Amino acid sequence: MTATARTEACLGQIAARDAELGAFLHVATDAALARAAALDAQTTPPGPLHGLPIAVKDNIAVAGQPLTAGSRMLAGYLPPRDATVVARLLAAGAVLVGKTNLDEFGMGSSTERSGFGPTRNPLDPARVPGGSSGGSAAAVAADMAWAALGTDTGGSIRQPAAFCGLAGLKPTYGRVSRSGVVAYASSLDQVGPLARTVRDVARVYAVLAGADPLDATSADVPVTPVQWREDLAGLRIGVAREHLDAAEGLDPAIHARITAALAALQARGATIVPVTLPHTRHGIAAYYLVATAEASANLSRYDGLRYGQRTDRPPTLDALYTRSRGEALGDEVQRRILLGTFALSAGFQDAFYLKACRVRRKIAEDFQTAWHVCDLLLGPTSPVAPWLLGEKVTDPLAMYLMDAFTVGPSLAGLPALSVPVGVDAQRLPIGAQLIGRPFDEATLLAVGDVLQRAFATEAA
Amino acid sequence: MTSFEAVIGLEVHAQLLTASKIFCSCAVSVGGEPNTRTCPVCLGLPGALPVLNAEVVRLAVRAGLGTGCAIQPTSVFARKNYFYPDLPKGYQITQAELPICLDGQLTLDDGKVARIQRIHLEEDAGKSIHGDSGTRVDLNRAGTPLVEIVGHPDLRSADEAVAYLRELRGILVTLGVCDGNMEEGSLRCDANVSVRPLGQDAFGTRVEIKNMNSFRSVRDAIGYEIDRQVGLIADGARVVQETRLWNMDLARTESMRSKEEAADYRYFPDPDLPPLHLDPAWLAAQRADLPELPAARKARYQQALALDARTAAWLVEEPARAVAFDQAVAEAPALAAPFAAFLMTQVQAQLQRSARPWPELAAAMPALLATCGKWRGGQLSNKMLTELLQAAFADPARTLADALAHAAAQAGAVVSDDGALEPVLDGVLAQFPAEVAKYQAGQRQLTGFFVGQVMRALGGKADAKAITALLARKLGG
Amino acid sequence: MAVRVDAAMVRQVAKLAKLSVAEADLPTVARELERVLALVAVLDEVDVTGVAPLIHPHAHGLQPRPDVVHAGLTQAQALANAPAQLDGCFLTPRVVG
């Protein structure tokens, strides 16, 4: 199949479905077709992603295409350079079809908090696609792209992948460059792929992974190729009681599918090991303090001065700042900036920000303890199935709790992969989260592939 | 009446001599069209990340080693949060809790030790230009690497503060850390000044003074501020904690619009920059790589070269001057003391009246030494020396070295009479009998050879025509 | 740590963050913030005595780059997204003081 044919197929799907779904903020029709034509005419050896149409979350810079991060603050902003991950996709022969919708600056779990309207779940348009990489997930689930880049700060790749029946990988912190990626929380943010299969996720991941001289937090750790497996003899899979049997508010249907997933892996030779992650219940609190504290500084650059929206005729500099930010930043973003500013402020920093960072270490240590007895962990990605649009948007706190299982690996900087493991009674997809040791994406992907194929067989 | 003592601590910002900025690869330089040396990082564009310049680390470590600091094996960059138009990210990357150097000291000329609390790395902000149509922002300077050297409040007078600053500047310039130019702002000094009754331990209320861009400003501003504070207390008033700016034209400090409340900078570790770990072996190599520092040089001048303390201090104050001096007198150590005095008096007098910069003077050091030698050897009278120096310094068309040579030539000190030339020529002829024979056999092109040999013997100060004529007479033309 | 948040605290935090919270909204925002702080009070259960804050997820230190100059953006590129500019500079309302 030619690059042009693949690209035209995706653009056709976008034309047919995106008015309803709202997955894209920018469709690069002309650029994508020109690129595909060039790739089809190419005589040099094809790259690993030759001719594959990929969508890019709109908090990742593509030179010359608008970059909004889902915020009205950045409406009209054109970045001068490609993000490192985009440069790597292009070097690998990918075709970039457009920029996908997200919760503003990545702050949300449903893509209802985009400054440009929500994205809907292609599997049930009355429901949310998850977030914040909801546009990327919807784009792949509706065949508007072969794969998509998302970013994950506390679950923003894994949860939308689960909600849209896809595989989605959040790599180890430092595995993939953040250069050119609009920062939400710098010590948590990672870029990763969403695709229909774990194998496709692995194919994109192999292109993205590796140290980048433009990102001081990117790690110079060799990227090992995935050894695909058929049986899992000798593999120890940990199950944290806090993520399953003792999990609060876990949908019974999800509990059942995860149990089935464990049985499937056991049937292929894996040993199931019960473990405990005692600080799971503190994850959300630690996560929100760390993430909002960092965000409060990261979002200070949106001051209406060098780029972005500026309020009309501000009389003073202070009015320029407060009105531009007040008018152009959404409620949830302002709420998180206020929380983060508070958490860092004099007199409260020790009790909130630093306390959260100390608890963060305890959470990381929980995982380190688990690695003594198991090679990876398995549990649900989300405690609930995709909810209806508008169902939770009025209660930010309830929405925060949806991240209960995903924030732990984020705080610990661990790789985590969501794998589709079937559907519930309403045909809504369910995802299993595999959590791996630092920089051991290879094991995660190999096991995720076995798991996905086990359920494909079962479904067939 | 109560006597008061001043308590002064300096905060010195030194711009590091690197090619590129601290966190990006943009060039560091002064002037030029606005916003022509920027990139996504120093503009604070979305997604841009800081990457530390290795040379910045090396220079900060040199500054720390030169001031006796403990170099920290691990230091951490932090964000200092505040909004200002010339601060692109809304925070400045600096070092807060864990700076790169701690606990150093400077020894002043009178033997007094002034402690240094810390040296930390940070990025400079851009430049705001306030005008009627608004404030214009140029970000060329944003991201210029700085070290801030924070002194303890150990200084007790304006003169001590100046002595501290001179000593510090000498060290930084000697180490190649900073060019030390206060007028251009590559070395900036803020002073915390308070006064207290003599004998009292507790500090008085401190005032921060900014905007001093010369040693003279530092002396005058601190002197003024001490007097102002003592005057306030004498009048029964209170010193208010505030920041004041030195107004050089009016020779006074003036209150900045006081902030409504204390700033809350919300420092926290920058998640974009992992901790900086220094390798012990690398650090040892840096320690071994230090050149002679001003204090050691000053001691050597006094002990090995017999310079008096004042002259030695004057020489080392400008490290480029001391280096050039060292090179010039290496071959003539006996001339070192008179030459140093000659530089500090006669040459300095000329320098103050001319626009010659020090680097040029450094290049002319051998010529100055030669002039000094002639003067000392009686070949130049005092009057001739002064005229020669005046002429050379006032000669805008030539470099100082050339101008000195030209002035010396103009001074007429050439050897042209046969009485002086003949013995030299005789010596040359005796040395080269084969050439003499060839010349006499008709090879007249050897004239140039003989003239050259005589010139060389007379240090280039002979009249070529007179030599040619004498040669012709002696060997027959 | 249970914290009571009042309007003055919200005003101060908003001021630091350069956000405008209308006077009328201060009590609502204060209540919201208080609710979030009540949620994070769960951290009080954890004994973190002697535990160093975890800031950077992995142990590797900085790898500084060589001091080499690369071409950046042109003036036109630097100003391309500016809401207002004058004489090659970004322009803001006059800063007082």
JSON list of N, CA and C in Angstrom, two decimals, chain A residues 126-163:
[
{"chain": "A", "resi": 126, "resn": "ALA", "atom": "N", "xyz": [-21.32, 9.34, 22.67]},
{"chain": "A", "resi": 126, "resn": "ALA", "atom": "CA", "xyz": [-21.91, 10.01, 23.84]},
{"chain": "A", "resi": 126, "resn": "ALA", "atom": "C", "xyz": [-20.91, 10.05, 24.99]},
{"chain": "A", "resi": 127, "resn": "ARG", "atom": "N", "xyz": [-19.84, 9.28, 24.84]},
{"chain": "A", "resi": 127, "resn": "ARG", "atom": "CA", "xyz": [-18.88, 9.13, 25.94]},
{"chain": "A", "resi": 127, "resn": "ARG", "atom": "C", "xyz": [-17.55, 9.83, 25.65]},
{"chain": "A", "resi": 128, "resn": "VAL", "atom": "N", "xyz": [-16.82, 10.05, 26.73]},
{"chain": "A", "resi": 128, "resn": "VAL", "atom": "CA", "xyz": [-15.51, 10.69, 26.59]},
{"chain": "A", "resi": 128, "resn": "VAL", "atom": "C", "xyz": [-14.49, 9.67, 26.08]},
{"chain": "A", "resi": 129, "resn": "PRO", "atom": "N", "xyz": [-13.45, 10.15, 25.40]},
{"chain": "A", "resi": 129, "resn": "PRO", "atom": "CA", "xyz": [-12.40, 9.25, 24.92]},
{"chain": "A", "resi": 129, "resn": "PRO", "atom": "C", "xyz": [-11.29, 9.09, 25.97]},
{"chain": "A", "resi": 130, "resn": "GLY", "atom": "N", "xyz": [-11.48, 9.68, 27.14]},
{"chain": "A", "resi": 130, "resn": "GLY", "atom": "CA", "xyz": [-10.39, 9.75, 28.10]},
{"chain": "A", "resi": 130, "resn": "GLY", "atom": "C", "xyz": [-9.53, 10.96, 27.80]},
{"chain": "A", "resi": 131, "resn": "GLY", "atom": "N", "xyz": [-8.53, 11.16, 28.64]},
{"chain": "A", "resi": 131, "resn": "GLY", "atom": "CA", "xyz": [-7.68, 12.33, 28.41]},
{"chain": "A", "resi": 131, "resn": "GLY", "atom": "C", "xyz": [-6.42, 12.23, 29.22]},
{"chain": "A", "resi": 132, "resn": "SER", "atom": "N", "xyz": [-5.54, 13.13, 29.01]},
{"chain": "A", "resi": 132, "resn": "SER", "atom": "CA", "xyz": [-5.71, 14.28, 28.16]},
{"chain": "A", "resi": 132, "resn": "SER", "atom": "C", "xyz": [-5.42, 14.00, 26.68]},
{"chain": "A", "resi": 133, "resn": "SER", "atom": "N", "xyz": [-4.85, 12.82, 26.34]},
{"chain": "A", "resi": 133, "resn": "SER", "atom": "CA", "xyz": [-4.55, 12.55, 24.93]},
{"chain": "A", "resi": 133, "resn": "SER", "atom": "C", "xyz": [-5.78, 11.97, 24.23]},
{"chain": "A", "resi": 134, "resn": "GLY", "atom": "N", "xyz": [-6.97, 12.51, 24.52]},
{"chain": "A", "resi": 134, "resn": "GLY", "atom": "CA", "xyz": [-8.20, 11.97, 23.97]},
{"chain": "A", "resi": 134, "resn": "GLY", "atom": "C", "xyz": [-8.29, 12.12, 22.46]},
{"chain": "A", "resi": 135, "resn": "GLY", "atom": "N", "xyz": [-7.77, 13.22, 21.93]},
{"chain": "A", "resi": 135, "resn": "GLY", "atom": "CA", "xyz": [-7.79, 13.42, 20.47]},
{"chain": "A", "resi": 135, "resn": "GLY", "atom": "C", "xyz": [-6.93, 12.38, 19.77]},
{"chain": "A", "resi": 136, "resn": "SER", "atom": "N", "xyz": [-5.79, 12.08, 20.34]},
{"chain": "A", "resi": 136, "resn": "SER", "atom": "CA", "xyz": [-4.89, 11.08, 19.75]},
{"chain": "A", "resi": 136, "resn": "SER", "atom": "C", "xyz": [-5.54, 9.71, 19.76]},
{"chain": "A", "resi": 137, "resn": "ALA", "atom": "N", "xyz": [-6.17, 9.36, 20.90]},
{"chain": "A", "resi": 137, "resn": "ALA", "atom": "CA", "xyz": [-6.81, 8.05, 21.02]},
{"chain": "A", "resi": 137, "resn": "ALA", "atom": "C", "xyz": [-7.98, 7.96, 20.04]},
{"chain": "A", "resi": 138, "resn": "ALA", "atom": "N", "xyz": [-8.81, 9.00, 19.98]},
{"chain": "A", "resi": 138, "resn": "ALA", "atom": "CA", "xyz": [-9.96, 8.98, 19.08]},
{"chain": "A", "resi": 138, "resn": "ALA", "atom": "C", "xyz": [-9.50, 8.88, 17.63]},
{"chain": "A", "resi": 139, "resn": "ALA", "atom": "N", "xyz": [-8.42, 9.58, 17.29]},
{"chain": "A", "resi": 139, "resn": "ALA", "atom": "CA", "xyz": [-7.93, 9.57, 15.91]},
{"chain": "A", "resi": 139, "resn": "ALA", "atom": "C", "xyz": [-7.56, 8.16, 15.49]},
{"chain": "A", "resi": 140, "resn": "VAL", "atom": "N", "xyz": [-6.88, 7.42, 16.37]},
{"chain": "A", "resi": 140, "resn": "VAL", "atom": "CA", "xyz": [-6.47, 6.05, 16.01]},
{"chain": "A", "resi": 140, "resn": "VAL", "atom": "C", "xyz": [-7.69, 5.12, 16.01]},
{"chain": "A", "resi": 141, "resn": "ALA", "atom": "N", "xyz": [-8.54, 5.28, 17.02]},
{"chain": "A", "resi": 141, "resn": "ALA", "atom": "CA", "xyz": [-9.70, 4.39, 17.13]},
{"chain": "A", "resi": 141, "resn": "ALA", "atom": "C", "xyz": [-10.66, 4.55, 15.96]},
{"chain": "A", "resi": 142, "resn": "ALA", "atom": "N", "xyz": [-10.67, 5.76, 15.35]},
{"chain": "A", "resi": 142, "resn": "ALA", "atom": "CA", "xyz": [-11.57, 6.00, 14.21]},
{"chain": "A", "resi": 142, "resn": "ALA", "atom": "C", "xyz": [-10.83, 5.86, 12.88]},
{"chain": "A", "resi": 143, "resn": "ASP", "atom": "N", "xyz": [-9.64, 5.25, 12.92]},
{"chain": "A", "resi": 143, "resn": "ASP", "atom": "CA", "xyz": [-8.84, 5.04, 11.70]},
{"chain": "A", "resi": 143, "resn": "ASP", "atom": "C", "xyz": [-8.51, 6.35, 10.98]},
{"chain": "A", "resi": 144, "resn": "MET", "atom": "N", "xyz": [-8.41, 7.43, 11.73]},
{"chain": "A", "resi": 144, "resn": "MET", "atom": "CA", "xyz": [-8.00, 8.71, 11.14]},
{"chain": "A", "resi": 144, "resn": "MET", "atom": "C", "xyz": [-6.47, 8.83, 11.16]},
{"chain": "A", "resi": 145, "resn": "ALA", "atom": "N", "xyz": [-5.82, 7.87, 11.82]},
{"chain": "A", "resi": 145, "resn": "ALA", "atom": "CA", "xyz": [-4.36, 7.79, 11.83]},
{"chain": "A", "resi": 145, "resn": "ALA", "atom": "C", "xyz": [-3.99, 6.35, 12.16]},
{"chain": "A", "resi": 146, "resn": "TRP", "atom": "N", "xyz": [-2.82, 5.95, 11.66]},
{"chain": "A", "resi": 146, "resn": "TRP", "atom": "CA", "xyz": [-2.35, 4.59, 11.96]},
{"chain": "A", "resi": 146, "resn": "TRP", "atom": "C", "xyz": [-1.91, 4.50, 13.42]},
{"chain": "A", "resi": 147, "resn": "ALA", "atom": "N", "xyz": [-1.28, 5.56, 13.89]},
{"chain": "A", "resi": 147, "resn": "ALA", "atom": "CA", "xyz": [-0.85, 5.65, 15.28]},
{"chain": "A", "resi": 147, "resn": "ALA", "atom": "C", "xyz": [-0.84, 7.13, 15.64]},
{"chain": "A", "resi": 148, "resn": "ALA", "atom": "N", "xyz": [-0.67, 7.41, 16.92]},
{"chain": "A", "resi": 148, "resn": "ALA", "atom": "CA", "xyz": [-0.63, 8.81, 17.35]},
{"chain": "A", "resi": 148, "resn": "ALA", "atom": "C", "xyz": [0.37, 8.97, 18.48]},
{"chain": "A", "resi": 149, "resn": "LEU", "atom": "N", "xyz": [0.91, 10.19, 18.58]},
{"chain": "A", "resi": 149, "resn": "LEU", "atom": "CA", "xyz": [1.72, 10.52, 19.76]},
{"chain": "A", "resi": 149, "resn": "LEU", "atom": "C", "xyz": [0.81, 11.13, 20.80]},
{"chain": "A", "resi": 150, "resn": "GLY", "atom": "N", "xyz": [1.00, 10.70, 22.04]},
{"chain": "A", "resi": 150, "resn": "GLY", "atom": "CA", "xyz": [0.34, 11.35, 23.16]},
{"chain": "A", "resi": 150, "resn": "GLY", "atom": "C", "xyz": [1.40, 11.81, 24.14]},
{"chain": "A", "resi": 151, "resn": "THR", "atom": "N", "xyz": [0.97, 12.48, 25.17]},
{"chain": "A", "resi": 151, "resn": "THR", "atom": "CA", "xyz": [1.86, 12.75, 26.30]},
{"chain": "A", "resi": 151, "resn": "THR", "atom": "C", "xyz": [1.13, 12.28, 27.54]},
{"chain": "A", "resi": 152, "resn": "ASP", "atom": "N", "xyz": [1.93, 11.86, 28.51]},
{"chain": "A", "resi": 152, "resn": "ASP", "atom": "CA", "xyz": [1.37, 11.27, 29.72]},
{"chain": "A", "resi": 152, "resn": "ASP", "atom": "C", "xyz": [2.06, 11.89, 30.92]},
{"chain": "A", "resi": 153, "resn": "THR", "atom": "N", "xyz": [1.29, 12.52, 31.77]},
{"chain": "A", "resi": 153, "resn": "THR", "atom": "CA", "xyz": [1.83, 13.13, 32.98]},
{"chain": "A", "resi": 153, "resn": "THR", "atom": "C", "xyz": [1.39, 12.31, 34.20]},
{"chain": "A", "resi": 154, "resn": "GLY", "atom": "N", "xyz": [0.10, 11.92, 34.19]},
{"chain": "A", "resi": 154, "resn": "GLY", "atom": "CA", "xyz": [-0.41, 11.09, 35.30]},
{"chain": "A", "resi": 154, "resn": "GLY", "atom": "C", "xyz": [-1.31, 9.98, 34.80]},
{"chain": "A", "resi": 155, "resn": "GLY", "atom": "N", "xyz": [-1.26, 9.72, 33.47]},
{"chain": "A", "resi": 155, "resn": "GLY", "atom": "CA", "xyz": [-2.10, 8.68, 32.89]},
{"chain": "A", "resi": 155, "resn": "GLY", "atom": "C", "xyz": [-2.66, 9.06, 31.54]},
{"chain": "A", "resi": 156, "resn": "SER", "atom": "N", "xyz": [-2.23, 10.18, 31.01]},
{"chain": "A", "resi": 156, "resn": "SER", "atom": "CA", "xyz": [-2.85, 10.78, 29.83]},
{"chain": "A", "resi": 156, "resn": "SER", "atom": "C", "xyz": [-2.65, 10.05, 28.51]},
{"chain": "A", "resi": 157, "resn": "ILE", "atom": "N", "xyz": [-1.79, 9.04, 28.47]},
{"chain": "A", "resi": 157, "resn": "ILE", "atom": "CA", "xyz": [-1.73, 8.15, 27.30]},
{"chain": "A", "resi": 157, "resn": "ILE", "atom": "C", "xyz": [-2.51, 6.87, 27.62]},
{"chain": "A", "resi": 158, "resn": "ARG", "atom": "N", "xyz": [-2.24, 6.33, 28.81]},
{"chain": "A", "resi": 158, "resn": "ARG", "atom": "CA", "xyz": [-2.76, 5.01, 29.16]},
{"chain": "A", "resi": 158, "resn": "ARG", "atom": "C", "xyz": [-4.29, 4.99, 29.28]},
{"chain": "A", "resi": 159, "resn": "GLN", "atom": "N", "xyz": [-4.84, 6.00, 29.96]},
{"chain": "A", "resi": 159, "resn": "GLN", "atom": "CA", "xyz": [-6.28, 6.00, 30.20]},
{"chain": "A", "resi": 159, "resn": "GLN", "atom": "C", "xyz": [-7.07, 6.21, 28.90]},
{"chain": "A", "resi": 160, "resn": "PRO", "atom": "N", "xyz": [-6.72, 7.16, 28.02]},
{"chain": "A", "resi": 160, "resn": "PRO", "atom": "CA", "xyz": [-7.44, 7.25, 26.74]},
{"chain": "A", "resi": 160, "resn": "PRO", "atom": "C", "xyz": [-7.25, 6.01, 25.88]},
{"chain": "A", "resi": 161, "resn": "ALA", "atom": "N", "xyz": [-6.06, 5.38, 25.94]},
{"chain": "A", "resi": 161, "resn": "ALA", "atom": "CA", "xyz": [-5.86, 4.13, 25.20]},
{"chain": "A", "resi": 161, "resn": "ALA", "atom": "C", "xyz": [-6.87, 3.09, 25.70]},
{"chain": "A", "resi": 162, "resn": "ALA", "atom": "N", "xyz": [-6.99, 2.99, 27.02]},
{"chain": "A", "resi": 162, "resn": "ALA", "atom": "CA", "xyz": [-7.94, 2.04, 27.61]},
{"chain": "A", "resi": 162, "resn": "ALA", "atom": "C", "xyz": [-9.37, 2.37, 27.20]},
{"chain": "A", "resi": 163, "resn": "PHE", "atom": "N", "xyz": [-9.71, 3.67, 27.21]},
{"chain": "A", "resi": 163, "resn": "PHE", "atom": "CA", "xyz": [-11.08, 4.08, 26.90]},
{"chain": "A", "resi": 163, "resn": "PHE", "atom": "C", "xyz": [-11.43, 3.88, 25.42]}
]
